[in-house]
Coordinates of C-alpha atoms and ligand atoms in Angstrom, one line a residue:
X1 CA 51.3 109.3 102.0
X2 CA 54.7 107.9 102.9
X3 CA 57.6 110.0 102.9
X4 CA 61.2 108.9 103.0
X5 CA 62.6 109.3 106.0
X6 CA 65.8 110.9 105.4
X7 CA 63.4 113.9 104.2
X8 CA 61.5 114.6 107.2
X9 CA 62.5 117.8 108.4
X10 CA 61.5 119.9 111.4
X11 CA 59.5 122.0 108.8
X12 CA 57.6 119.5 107.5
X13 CA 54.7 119.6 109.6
X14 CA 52.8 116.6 109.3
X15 CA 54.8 113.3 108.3
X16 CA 54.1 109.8 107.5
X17 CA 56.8 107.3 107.3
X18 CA 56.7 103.5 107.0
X19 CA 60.3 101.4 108.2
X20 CA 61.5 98.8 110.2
X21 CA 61.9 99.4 114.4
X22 CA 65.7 100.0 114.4
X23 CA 65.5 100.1 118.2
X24 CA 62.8 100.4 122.0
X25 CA 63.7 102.2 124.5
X26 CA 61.6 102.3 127.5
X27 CA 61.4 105.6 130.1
X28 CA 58.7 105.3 131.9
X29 CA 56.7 108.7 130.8
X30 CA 58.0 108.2 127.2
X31 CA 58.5 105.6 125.0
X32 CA 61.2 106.5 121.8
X33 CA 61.4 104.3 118.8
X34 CA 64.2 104.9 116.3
X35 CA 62.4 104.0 112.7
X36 CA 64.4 103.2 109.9
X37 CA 64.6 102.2 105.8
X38 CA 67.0 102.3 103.7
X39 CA 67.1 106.4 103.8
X40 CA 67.9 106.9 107.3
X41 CA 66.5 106.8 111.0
X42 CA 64.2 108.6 112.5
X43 CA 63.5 108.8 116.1
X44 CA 59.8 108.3 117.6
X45 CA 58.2 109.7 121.1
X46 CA 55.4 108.6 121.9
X47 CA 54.3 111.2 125.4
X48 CA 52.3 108.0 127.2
X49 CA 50.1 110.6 128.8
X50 CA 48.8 111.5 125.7
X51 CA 48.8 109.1 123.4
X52 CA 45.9 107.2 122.4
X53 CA 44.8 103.8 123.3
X54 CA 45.5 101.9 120.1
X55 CA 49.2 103.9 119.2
X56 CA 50.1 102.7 123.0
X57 CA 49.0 99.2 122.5
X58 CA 50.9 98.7 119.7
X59 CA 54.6 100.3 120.5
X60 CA 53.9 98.0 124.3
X61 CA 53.8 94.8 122.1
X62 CA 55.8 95.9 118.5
X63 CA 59.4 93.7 118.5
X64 CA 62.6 95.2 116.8
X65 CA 62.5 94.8 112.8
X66 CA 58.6 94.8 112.8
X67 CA 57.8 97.0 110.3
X68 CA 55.5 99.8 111.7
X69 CA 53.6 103.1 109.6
X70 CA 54.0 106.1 111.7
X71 CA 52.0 108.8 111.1
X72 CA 52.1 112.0 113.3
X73 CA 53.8 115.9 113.8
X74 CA 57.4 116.6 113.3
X75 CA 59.0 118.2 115.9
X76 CA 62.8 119.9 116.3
X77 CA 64.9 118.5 119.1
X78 CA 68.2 118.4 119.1
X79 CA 69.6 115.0 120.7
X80 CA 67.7 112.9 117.6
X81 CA 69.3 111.8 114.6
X82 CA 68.9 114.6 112.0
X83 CA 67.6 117.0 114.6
X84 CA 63.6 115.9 114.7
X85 CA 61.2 113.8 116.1
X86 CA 58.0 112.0 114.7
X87 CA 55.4 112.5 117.8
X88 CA 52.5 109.7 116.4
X89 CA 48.8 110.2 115.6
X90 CA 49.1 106.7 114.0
X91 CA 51.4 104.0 115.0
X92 CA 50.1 100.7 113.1
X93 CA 52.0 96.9 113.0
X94 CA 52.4 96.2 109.2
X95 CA 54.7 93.2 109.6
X96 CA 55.7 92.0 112.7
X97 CA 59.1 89.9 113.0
X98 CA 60.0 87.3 115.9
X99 CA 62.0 87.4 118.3
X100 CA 65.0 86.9 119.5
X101 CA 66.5 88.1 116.1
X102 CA 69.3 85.5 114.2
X103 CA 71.6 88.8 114.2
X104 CA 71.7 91.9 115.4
X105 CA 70.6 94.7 113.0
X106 CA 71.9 97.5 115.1
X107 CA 75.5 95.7 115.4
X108 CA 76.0 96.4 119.3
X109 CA 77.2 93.0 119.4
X110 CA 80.0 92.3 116.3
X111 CA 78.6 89.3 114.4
X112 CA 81.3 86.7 112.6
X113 CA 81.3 87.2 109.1
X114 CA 80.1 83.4 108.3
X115 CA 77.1 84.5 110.8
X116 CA 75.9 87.4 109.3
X117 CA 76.7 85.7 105.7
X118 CA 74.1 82.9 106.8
X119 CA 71.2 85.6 107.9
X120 CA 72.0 87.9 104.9
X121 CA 69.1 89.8 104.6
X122 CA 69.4 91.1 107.9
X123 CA 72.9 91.7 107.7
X124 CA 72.0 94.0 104.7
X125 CA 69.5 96.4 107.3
X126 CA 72.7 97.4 108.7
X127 CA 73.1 100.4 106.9
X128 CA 76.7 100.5 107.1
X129 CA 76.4 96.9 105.3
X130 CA 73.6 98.1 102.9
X131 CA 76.2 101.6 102.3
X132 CA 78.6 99.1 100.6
X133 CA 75.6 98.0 98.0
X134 CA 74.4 101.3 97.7
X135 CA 78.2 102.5 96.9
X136 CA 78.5 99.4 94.5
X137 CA 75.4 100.3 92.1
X138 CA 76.5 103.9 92.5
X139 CA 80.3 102.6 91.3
X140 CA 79.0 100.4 88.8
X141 CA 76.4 103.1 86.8
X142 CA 79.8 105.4 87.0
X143 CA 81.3 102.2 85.1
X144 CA 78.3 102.3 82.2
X145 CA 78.4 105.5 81.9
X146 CA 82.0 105.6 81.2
X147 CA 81.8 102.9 78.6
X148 CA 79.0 104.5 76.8
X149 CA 80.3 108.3 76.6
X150 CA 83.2 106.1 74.9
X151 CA 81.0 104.5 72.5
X152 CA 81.3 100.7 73.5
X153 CA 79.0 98.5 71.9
X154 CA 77.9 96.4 75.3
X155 CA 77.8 92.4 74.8
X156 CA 76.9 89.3 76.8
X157 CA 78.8 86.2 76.1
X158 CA 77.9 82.9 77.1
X159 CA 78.8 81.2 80.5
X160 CA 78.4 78.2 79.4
X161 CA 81.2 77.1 77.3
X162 CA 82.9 74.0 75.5
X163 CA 86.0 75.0 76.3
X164 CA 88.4 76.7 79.3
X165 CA 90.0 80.0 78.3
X166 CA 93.4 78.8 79.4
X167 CA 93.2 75.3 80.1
X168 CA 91.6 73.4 82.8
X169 CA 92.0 73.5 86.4
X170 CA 89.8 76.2 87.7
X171 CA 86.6 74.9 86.0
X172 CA 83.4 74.2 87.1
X173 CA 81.8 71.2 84.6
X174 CA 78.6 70.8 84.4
X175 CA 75.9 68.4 82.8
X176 CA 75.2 69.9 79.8
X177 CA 72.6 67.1 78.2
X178 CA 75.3 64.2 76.8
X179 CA 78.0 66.4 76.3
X180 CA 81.1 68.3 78.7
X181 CA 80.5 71.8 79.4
X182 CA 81.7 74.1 81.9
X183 CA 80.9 77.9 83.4
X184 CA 82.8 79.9 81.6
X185 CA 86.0 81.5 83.8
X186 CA 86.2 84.6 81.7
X187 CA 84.8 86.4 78.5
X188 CA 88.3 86.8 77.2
X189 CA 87.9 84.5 74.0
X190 CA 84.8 85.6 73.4
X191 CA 85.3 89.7 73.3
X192 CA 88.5 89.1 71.1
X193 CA 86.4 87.1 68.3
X194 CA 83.7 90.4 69.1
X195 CA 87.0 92.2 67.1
X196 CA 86.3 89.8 64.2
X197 CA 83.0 90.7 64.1
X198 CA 84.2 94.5 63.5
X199 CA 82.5 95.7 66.6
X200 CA 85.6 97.7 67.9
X201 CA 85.1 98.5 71.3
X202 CA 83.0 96.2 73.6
X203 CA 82.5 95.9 77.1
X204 CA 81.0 93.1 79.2
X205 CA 80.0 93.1 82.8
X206 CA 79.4 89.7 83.9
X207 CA 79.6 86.4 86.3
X208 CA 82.6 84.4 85.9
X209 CA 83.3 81.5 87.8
X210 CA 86.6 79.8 88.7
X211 CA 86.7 76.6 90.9
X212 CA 89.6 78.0 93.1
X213 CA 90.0 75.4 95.5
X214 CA 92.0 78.1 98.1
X215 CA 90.0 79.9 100.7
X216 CA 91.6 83.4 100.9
X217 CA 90.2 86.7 101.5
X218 CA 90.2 87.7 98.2
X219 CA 89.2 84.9 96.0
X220 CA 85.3 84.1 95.2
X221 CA 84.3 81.2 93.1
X222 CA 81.7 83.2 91.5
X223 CA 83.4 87.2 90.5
X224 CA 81.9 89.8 88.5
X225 CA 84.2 90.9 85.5
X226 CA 84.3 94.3 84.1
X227 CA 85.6 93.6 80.2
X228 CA 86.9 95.1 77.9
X229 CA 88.4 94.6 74.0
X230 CA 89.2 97.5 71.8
X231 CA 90.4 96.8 67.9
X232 CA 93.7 98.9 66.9
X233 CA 94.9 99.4 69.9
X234 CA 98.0 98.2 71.8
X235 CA 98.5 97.7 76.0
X236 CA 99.2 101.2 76.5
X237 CA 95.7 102.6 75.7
X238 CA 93.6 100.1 76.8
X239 CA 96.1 101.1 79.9
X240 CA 95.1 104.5 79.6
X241 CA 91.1 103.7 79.7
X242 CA 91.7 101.5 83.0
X243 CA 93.5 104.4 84.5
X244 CA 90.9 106.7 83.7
X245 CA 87.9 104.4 84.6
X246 CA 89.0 103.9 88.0
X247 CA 89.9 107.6 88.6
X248 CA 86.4 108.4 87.5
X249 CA 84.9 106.0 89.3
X250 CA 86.1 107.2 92.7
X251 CA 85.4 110.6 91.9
X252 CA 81.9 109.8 91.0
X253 CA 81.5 107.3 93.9
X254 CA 82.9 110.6 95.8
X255 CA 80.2 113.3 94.7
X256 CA 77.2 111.1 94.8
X257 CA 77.9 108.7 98.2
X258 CA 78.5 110.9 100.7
X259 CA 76.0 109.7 103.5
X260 CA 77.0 106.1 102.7
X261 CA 81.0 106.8 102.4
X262 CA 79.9 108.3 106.2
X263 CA 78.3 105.3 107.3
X264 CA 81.2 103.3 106.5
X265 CA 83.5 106.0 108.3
X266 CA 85.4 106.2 105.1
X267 CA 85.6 110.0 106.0
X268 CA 89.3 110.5 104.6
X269 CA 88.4 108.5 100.5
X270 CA 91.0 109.4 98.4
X271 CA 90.5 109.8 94.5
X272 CA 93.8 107.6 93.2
X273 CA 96.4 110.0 91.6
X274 CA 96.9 110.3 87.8
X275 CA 99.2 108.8 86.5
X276 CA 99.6 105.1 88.0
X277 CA 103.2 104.4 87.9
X278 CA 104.2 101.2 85.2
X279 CA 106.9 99.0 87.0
X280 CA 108.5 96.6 84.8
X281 CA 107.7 93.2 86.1
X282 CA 111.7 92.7 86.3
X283 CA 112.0 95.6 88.9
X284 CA 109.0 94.2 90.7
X285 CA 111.0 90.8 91.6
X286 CA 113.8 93.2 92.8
X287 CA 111.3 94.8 94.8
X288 CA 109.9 91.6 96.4
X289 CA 113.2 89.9 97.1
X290 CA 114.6 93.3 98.6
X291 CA 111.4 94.0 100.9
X292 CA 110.7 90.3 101.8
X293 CA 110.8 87.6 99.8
X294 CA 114.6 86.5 99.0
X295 CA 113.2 83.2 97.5
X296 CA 111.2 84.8 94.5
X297 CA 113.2 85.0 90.9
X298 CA 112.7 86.2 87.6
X299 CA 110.1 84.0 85.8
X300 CA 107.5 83.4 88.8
X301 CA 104.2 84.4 89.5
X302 CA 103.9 87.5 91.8
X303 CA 102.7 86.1 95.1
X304 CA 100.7 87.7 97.8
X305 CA 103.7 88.3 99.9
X306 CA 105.3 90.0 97.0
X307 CA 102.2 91.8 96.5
X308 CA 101.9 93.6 99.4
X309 CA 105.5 94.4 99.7
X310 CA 105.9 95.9 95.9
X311 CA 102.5 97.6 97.6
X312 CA 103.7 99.0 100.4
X313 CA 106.6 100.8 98.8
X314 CA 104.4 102.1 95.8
X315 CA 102.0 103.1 97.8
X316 CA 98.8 103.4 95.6
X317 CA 97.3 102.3 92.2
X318 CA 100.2 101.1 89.6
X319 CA 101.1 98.8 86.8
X320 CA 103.0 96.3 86.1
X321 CA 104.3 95.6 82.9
X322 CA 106.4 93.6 80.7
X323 CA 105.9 90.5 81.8
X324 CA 107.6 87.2 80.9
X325 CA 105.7 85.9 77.7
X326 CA 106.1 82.3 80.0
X327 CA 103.9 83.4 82.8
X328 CA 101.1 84.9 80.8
X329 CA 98.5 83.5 78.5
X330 CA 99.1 82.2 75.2
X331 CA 97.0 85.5 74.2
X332 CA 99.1 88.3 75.1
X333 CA 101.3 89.7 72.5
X334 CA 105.3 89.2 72.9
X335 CA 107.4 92.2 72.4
X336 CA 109.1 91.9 68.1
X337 CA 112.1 93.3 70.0
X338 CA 112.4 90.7 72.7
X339 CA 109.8 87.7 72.7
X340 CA 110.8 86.8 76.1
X341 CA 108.9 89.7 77.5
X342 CA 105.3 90.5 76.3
X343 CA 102.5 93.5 76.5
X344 CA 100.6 92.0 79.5
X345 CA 100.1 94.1 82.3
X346 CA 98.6 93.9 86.0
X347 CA 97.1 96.9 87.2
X348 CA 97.5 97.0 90.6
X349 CA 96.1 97.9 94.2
X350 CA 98.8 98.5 96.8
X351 CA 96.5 95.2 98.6
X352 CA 96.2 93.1 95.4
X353 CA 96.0 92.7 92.0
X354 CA 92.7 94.4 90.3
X355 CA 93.0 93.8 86.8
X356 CA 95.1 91.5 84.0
X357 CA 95.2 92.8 80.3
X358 CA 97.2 92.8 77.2
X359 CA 97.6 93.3 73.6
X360 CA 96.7 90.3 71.9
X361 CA 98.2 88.1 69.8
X362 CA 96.1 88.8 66.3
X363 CA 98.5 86.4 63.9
X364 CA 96.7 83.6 63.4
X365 CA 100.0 81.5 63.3
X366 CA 102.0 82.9 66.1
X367 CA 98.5 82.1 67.9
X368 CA 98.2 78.6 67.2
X369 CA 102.2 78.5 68.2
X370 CA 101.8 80.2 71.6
X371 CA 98.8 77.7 72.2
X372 CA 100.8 74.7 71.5
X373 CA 103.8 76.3 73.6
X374 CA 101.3 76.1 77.0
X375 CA 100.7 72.9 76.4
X376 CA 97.4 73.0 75.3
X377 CA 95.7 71.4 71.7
X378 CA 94.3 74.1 69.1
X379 CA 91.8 71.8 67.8
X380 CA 89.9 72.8 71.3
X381 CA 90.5 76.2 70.1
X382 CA 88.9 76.0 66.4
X383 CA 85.9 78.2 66.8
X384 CA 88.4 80.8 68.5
X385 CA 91.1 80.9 65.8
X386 CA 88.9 80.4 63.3
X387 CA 88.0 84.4 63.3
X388 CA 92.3 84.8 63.4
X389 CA 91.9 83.8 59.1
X390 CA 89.5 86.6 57.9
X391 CA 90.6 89.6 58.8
X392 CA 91.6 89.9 62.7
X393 CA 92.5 93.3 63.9
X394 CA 95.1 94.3 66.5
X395 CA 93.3 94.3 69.5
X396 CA 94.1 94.6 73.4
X397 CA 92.2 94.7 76.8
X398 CA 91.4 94.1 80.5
X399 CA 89.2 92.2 82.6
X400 CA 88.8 93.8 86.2
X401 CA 87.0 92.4 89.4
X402 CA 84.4 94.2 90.3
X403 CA 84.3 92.8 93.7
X404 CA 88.0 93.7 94.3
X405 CA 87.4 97.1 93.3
X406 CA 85.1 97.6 95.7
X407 CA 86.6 95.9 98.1
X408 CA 90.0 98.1 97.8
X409 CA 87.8 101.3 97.1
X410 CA 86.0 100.9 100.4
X411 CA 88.9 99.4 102.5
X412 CA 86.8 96.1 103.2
X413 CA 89.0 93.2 104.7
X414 CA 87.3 90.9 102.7
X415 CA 86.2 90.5 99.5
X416 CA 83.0 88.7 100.6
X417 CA 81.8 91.8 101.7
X418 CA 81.2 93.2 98.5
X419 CA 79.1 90.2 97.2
X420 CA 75.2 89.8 98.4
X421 CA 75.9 86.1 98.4
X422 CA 79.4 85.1 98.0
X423 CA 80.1 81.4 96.6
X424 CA 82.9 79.9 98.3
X425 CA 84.4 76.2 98.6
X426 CA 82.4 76.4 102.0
X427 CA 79.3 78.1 101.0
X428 CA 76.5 77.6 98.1
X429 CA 73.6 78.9 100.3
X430 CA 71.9 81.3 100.8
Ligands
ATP1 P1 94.8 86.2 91.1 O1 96.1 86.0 90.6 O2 94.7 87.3 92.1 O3 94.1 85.0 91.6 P2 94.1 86.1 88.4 O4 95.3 86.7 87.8 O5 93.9 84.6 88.4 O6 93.9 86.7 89.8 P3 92.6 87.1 86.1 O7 92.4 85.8 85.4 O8 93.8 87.9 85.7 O9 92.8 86.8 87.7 O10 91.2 87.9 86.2 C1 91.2 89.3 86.0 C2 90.6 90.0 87.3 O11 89.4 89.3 87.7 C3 91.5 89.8 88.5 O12 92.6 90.8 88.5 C4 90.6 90.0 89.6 O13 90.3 91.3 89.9 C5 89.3 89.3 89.1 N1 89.3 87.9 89.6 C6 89.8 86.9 89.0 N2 89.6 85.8 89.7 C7 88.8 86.1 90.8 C8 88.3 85.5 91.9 N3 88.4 84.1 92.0 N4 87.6 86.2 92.8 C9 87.5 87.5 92.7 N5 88.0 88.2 91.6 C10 88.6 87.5 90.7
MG2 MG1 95.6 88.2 86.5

C-alpha cells in the first residue's frame, strides 16, 4: 500500500510510494530518480546490474512529472534527501506527462511570474509554491478556530448585490436578467444589518471583487475578506480581536508549518509583538511629509509612498487611528467630542495596509446624514437603513485581506502569489 513519502524511514523496510519524477539522473551503473508529492522527495537507485527487465525499461523511457509507483527496500545513505533511498522491486508508469515541460517544476531555471501564472498547476508542484498554500489553509483554520472559541455565529452574504457599499467606481456590473446588479465589493452592509438581526458577533470569509482598474503588486480584482461585526462594541475592541487574531495566527502558522516555512527559507518568522502601536492619523501625515513625502497634508488618503515610510520607521504591525470623518465611509462613527475626526482605523503592515474597521454609525439619522454628505442618495440605501428604525445596536468591525496577510506573513513580493488564480485587469484565465 502507498505510503507518504515524507514517512519512509530507513527503518521501514519495505516501502511503496506513488509521486511525480521530480528529476533523472543518469550514471552509467545507476540510475537515481528523486520521487516526489506533496509530502516530500525521495530519492530512487535503481543498481542496473540488478534490476529487472521491466523496472529498467520503464525508468529508460519515464519523462520528468510522469507519475510512477515505486515499490521496493529502504535503504540508509546519507547524501539523499531525508537520509534514505527506495531501491525498486516495482517501478510502474501510472501517468506519463510530455515533454519538454511549459515550466520547470524543479525551478533551476527562474520562471516570470506571468509564466508560471499561465501553467499554474505546475507551478503549484514546486513545493516552495505549493508551501505558500499549504501555509494559507494552515493560517486560515487558525482564523476559524479563533472565531469559533469566540463564539461567532459564521454568515455568508450575497455577492451579488443591487447596490455598491460606498458608491460606484470599483464595481463589477453584471447582467442580472432585466435588471443592474453588481459583485458585491465588500460584506460590510450586510454584517451590520446581521446586528439588526441580534446575531452579535459574525464573521464572514469571502470573495469580494473590486474593478480596480491599477495594476500594482498588491491589488487583485478578486480578494478574499476576513469579516467581522460585533454588537456593543466600539473601535477599540474590535481592535483588540484583530490584534489578537493575527498574533495567533502567526504563532499557529509557526508550530504547525515548519517544513513548509523551510521551503520558503522563511527560517527567521517572527510572531508580531503585542501590542501594535495606535498612531493618530494626524501624526502619520507628519511622519510621511518628514520621511518623504513633503506634498501630503492633513485630509488625504495615505499613499503607498507614505505607507512605506510611516512603515519603515514603525517598524512592524500598527494602527492608525482617528481618522478624518471626510476620508472614511459614511459608516464609521465620528468622535461626540470632535466630528471632524472619527473611530476608523487601519491596521497596518510596515509594507501596506491589511485591514480597515470602525465603529459604526448606529443612528438612523446621523446615517442617512453622513450618506447624503458623500454624495450619495439614501433611497439606494433603504433595505440598509431600514434595520437603523428597530432597534440597531452599537456595533464596530474589520474587514482584512486574506491575500495580503499572507502575502506580508510570508514576505511574498507579490500579492498574486498568494492566490491559486489571481484575477487581474490582464488576466481572467486560467
Ligand atoms: P487599499 O487602500 O490598499 O486599496 P482599501 O482601503 O481600498 O485598500 P478596504 O476597502 O479598506 O480596502 O478593504 C479592507 C481590506 O481588504 C484591505 O485592507 C485589504 O487588506 C483588502 N483588500 C481590499 N481591496 C483589495 C484588493 N483589491 N486586493 C487585495 N486585497 C484587498
Ligand atoms: Mg481600507
Amino acid at each position: 500500500m502507498r505510503i507518504p513519502i515524507q514517512d519512509v524511514t530507513p527503518t521501514t523496510g519495505m516501502a511503496e510510494v506513488i509521486g511525480w519524477v521530480h528529476e533523472v539522473r543518469d550514471l552509467g551503473g545507476l540510475a537515481f530518480f528523486l520521487i516526489r508529492d506533496r509530502t516530500g522527495i525521495i530519492q530512487v537507485t535503481i543498481p542496473k546490474k540488478k534490476a529487472s527487465k521491466t523496472v529498467l525499461a520503464a525508468a529508460k523511457t519515464v519523462s520528468r512529472e510522469s507519475i510512477v509507483r515505486v515499490k521496493g527496500t529502504v535503504k540508509a545513505i546519507d547524501k539523499a534527501p531525508g537520509g534514505r533511498e527506495l531501491i525498486p522491486d516495482i517501478f510502474e508508469i501510472m501517468s506519463v506527462s510530455e515533454s519538454p515541460l511549459p515550466l520547470d517544476v524543479v525551478e533551476k531555471v527562474p520562471a516570470e511570474l506571468d509564466t508560471r501564472l499561465d501553467a499554474r498547476f505546475l507551478d503549484l508542484r514546486r513545493p516552495r509554491v505549493g508551501a505558500v498554500f499549504q501555509i494559507r489553509s494552515v493560517a486560515m483554520d487558525a482564523i476559524n478556530k479563533f472565531f469559533f472559541d469566540r463564539e461567532f455565529i459564521q454568515i455568508t452574504t450575497p455577492k451579488i448585490v443591487a447596490a455598491a457599499t460606498e458608491g460606484g467606481t470599483e464595481l463589477f456590473p453584471i447582467a442580472y436578467f432585466d435588471k443592474e446588479a453588481f459583485l458585491n465589493q465588500s460584506p460590510q452592509l450586510y454584517k451590520q444589518m446581521m446586528m439588526a438581526a441580534g446575531f452579535e458577533k459574525v464573521f464572514e470569509i469571502g470573495p469580494i471583487f473590486r474593478a480596480e482598474e491599477h495594476n500594482t503588486t498588491k491589488h487583485l480584482n478578486e480578494a478574499t475578506s476576513i469579516d467581522i461585526e460585533i454588537s456593543f462594541a466600539d473601535h477599540y475592541e474590535v481592535m483588540q480581536i484583530l490584534e489578537d487574531l493575527i498574533i495567533s495566527t502567526y504563532e499557529y502558522v509557526k508550530s504547525k508549518c515548519n517544513d513548509q516555512l523551510a521551503n520558503l527559507d522563511c527560517v527567521d518568522f517572527m510572531v508580531p509583538k503585542a501590542p501594535f502601536p495606535k498612531l493618530p492619523y494626524v501624526d502619520a501625515i507628519t511622519i510621511a511629509q518628514k520621511k518623504c513625502e513633503n506634498k501630503i497634508k492633513y485630509g488625504d488618503d495615505i499613499s503607498t509612498a507614505a505607507e512605506k515610510a510611516i512603515g519603515e520607521e514603525l517598524g512592524g504591525h500598527y494602527f492608525i487611528v482617528d481618522w478624518p470623518t471626510d476620508i472614511r465611509p459614511y459608516y464609521a462613527m465620528p468622535y461626540e467630542n470632535d466630528s471632524s475626526i472619527c473611530k476608523a482605523f487601519d491596521l497596518m503592515h510596515p509594507r501596506m495596509e491589511l485591514a480597515s474597521g470602525a465603529q459604526r454609525v448606529h443612528q438612523h439619522d446621523l446615517l442617512v446624514q453622513q450618506i447624503k454628505r458623500k454624495g450619495l442618495n439614501p433611497e439606494s440605501f433603504e433595505f440598509y437603513l431600514h434595520p437603523f428604525l428597530y432597534g440597531m445596536p452599537p456595533h464596530a468591525g474589520w474587514g482584512l485581506g486574506a491575500e495580503r496577510l499572507v502575502m506580508t506573513m510570508l514576505n511574498l513580493s507579490n500579492v498574486r502569489e498568494a492566490v491559486l488564480f489571481p484575477r487581474d485587469m490582464h488576466r481572467l484565465v486560467p
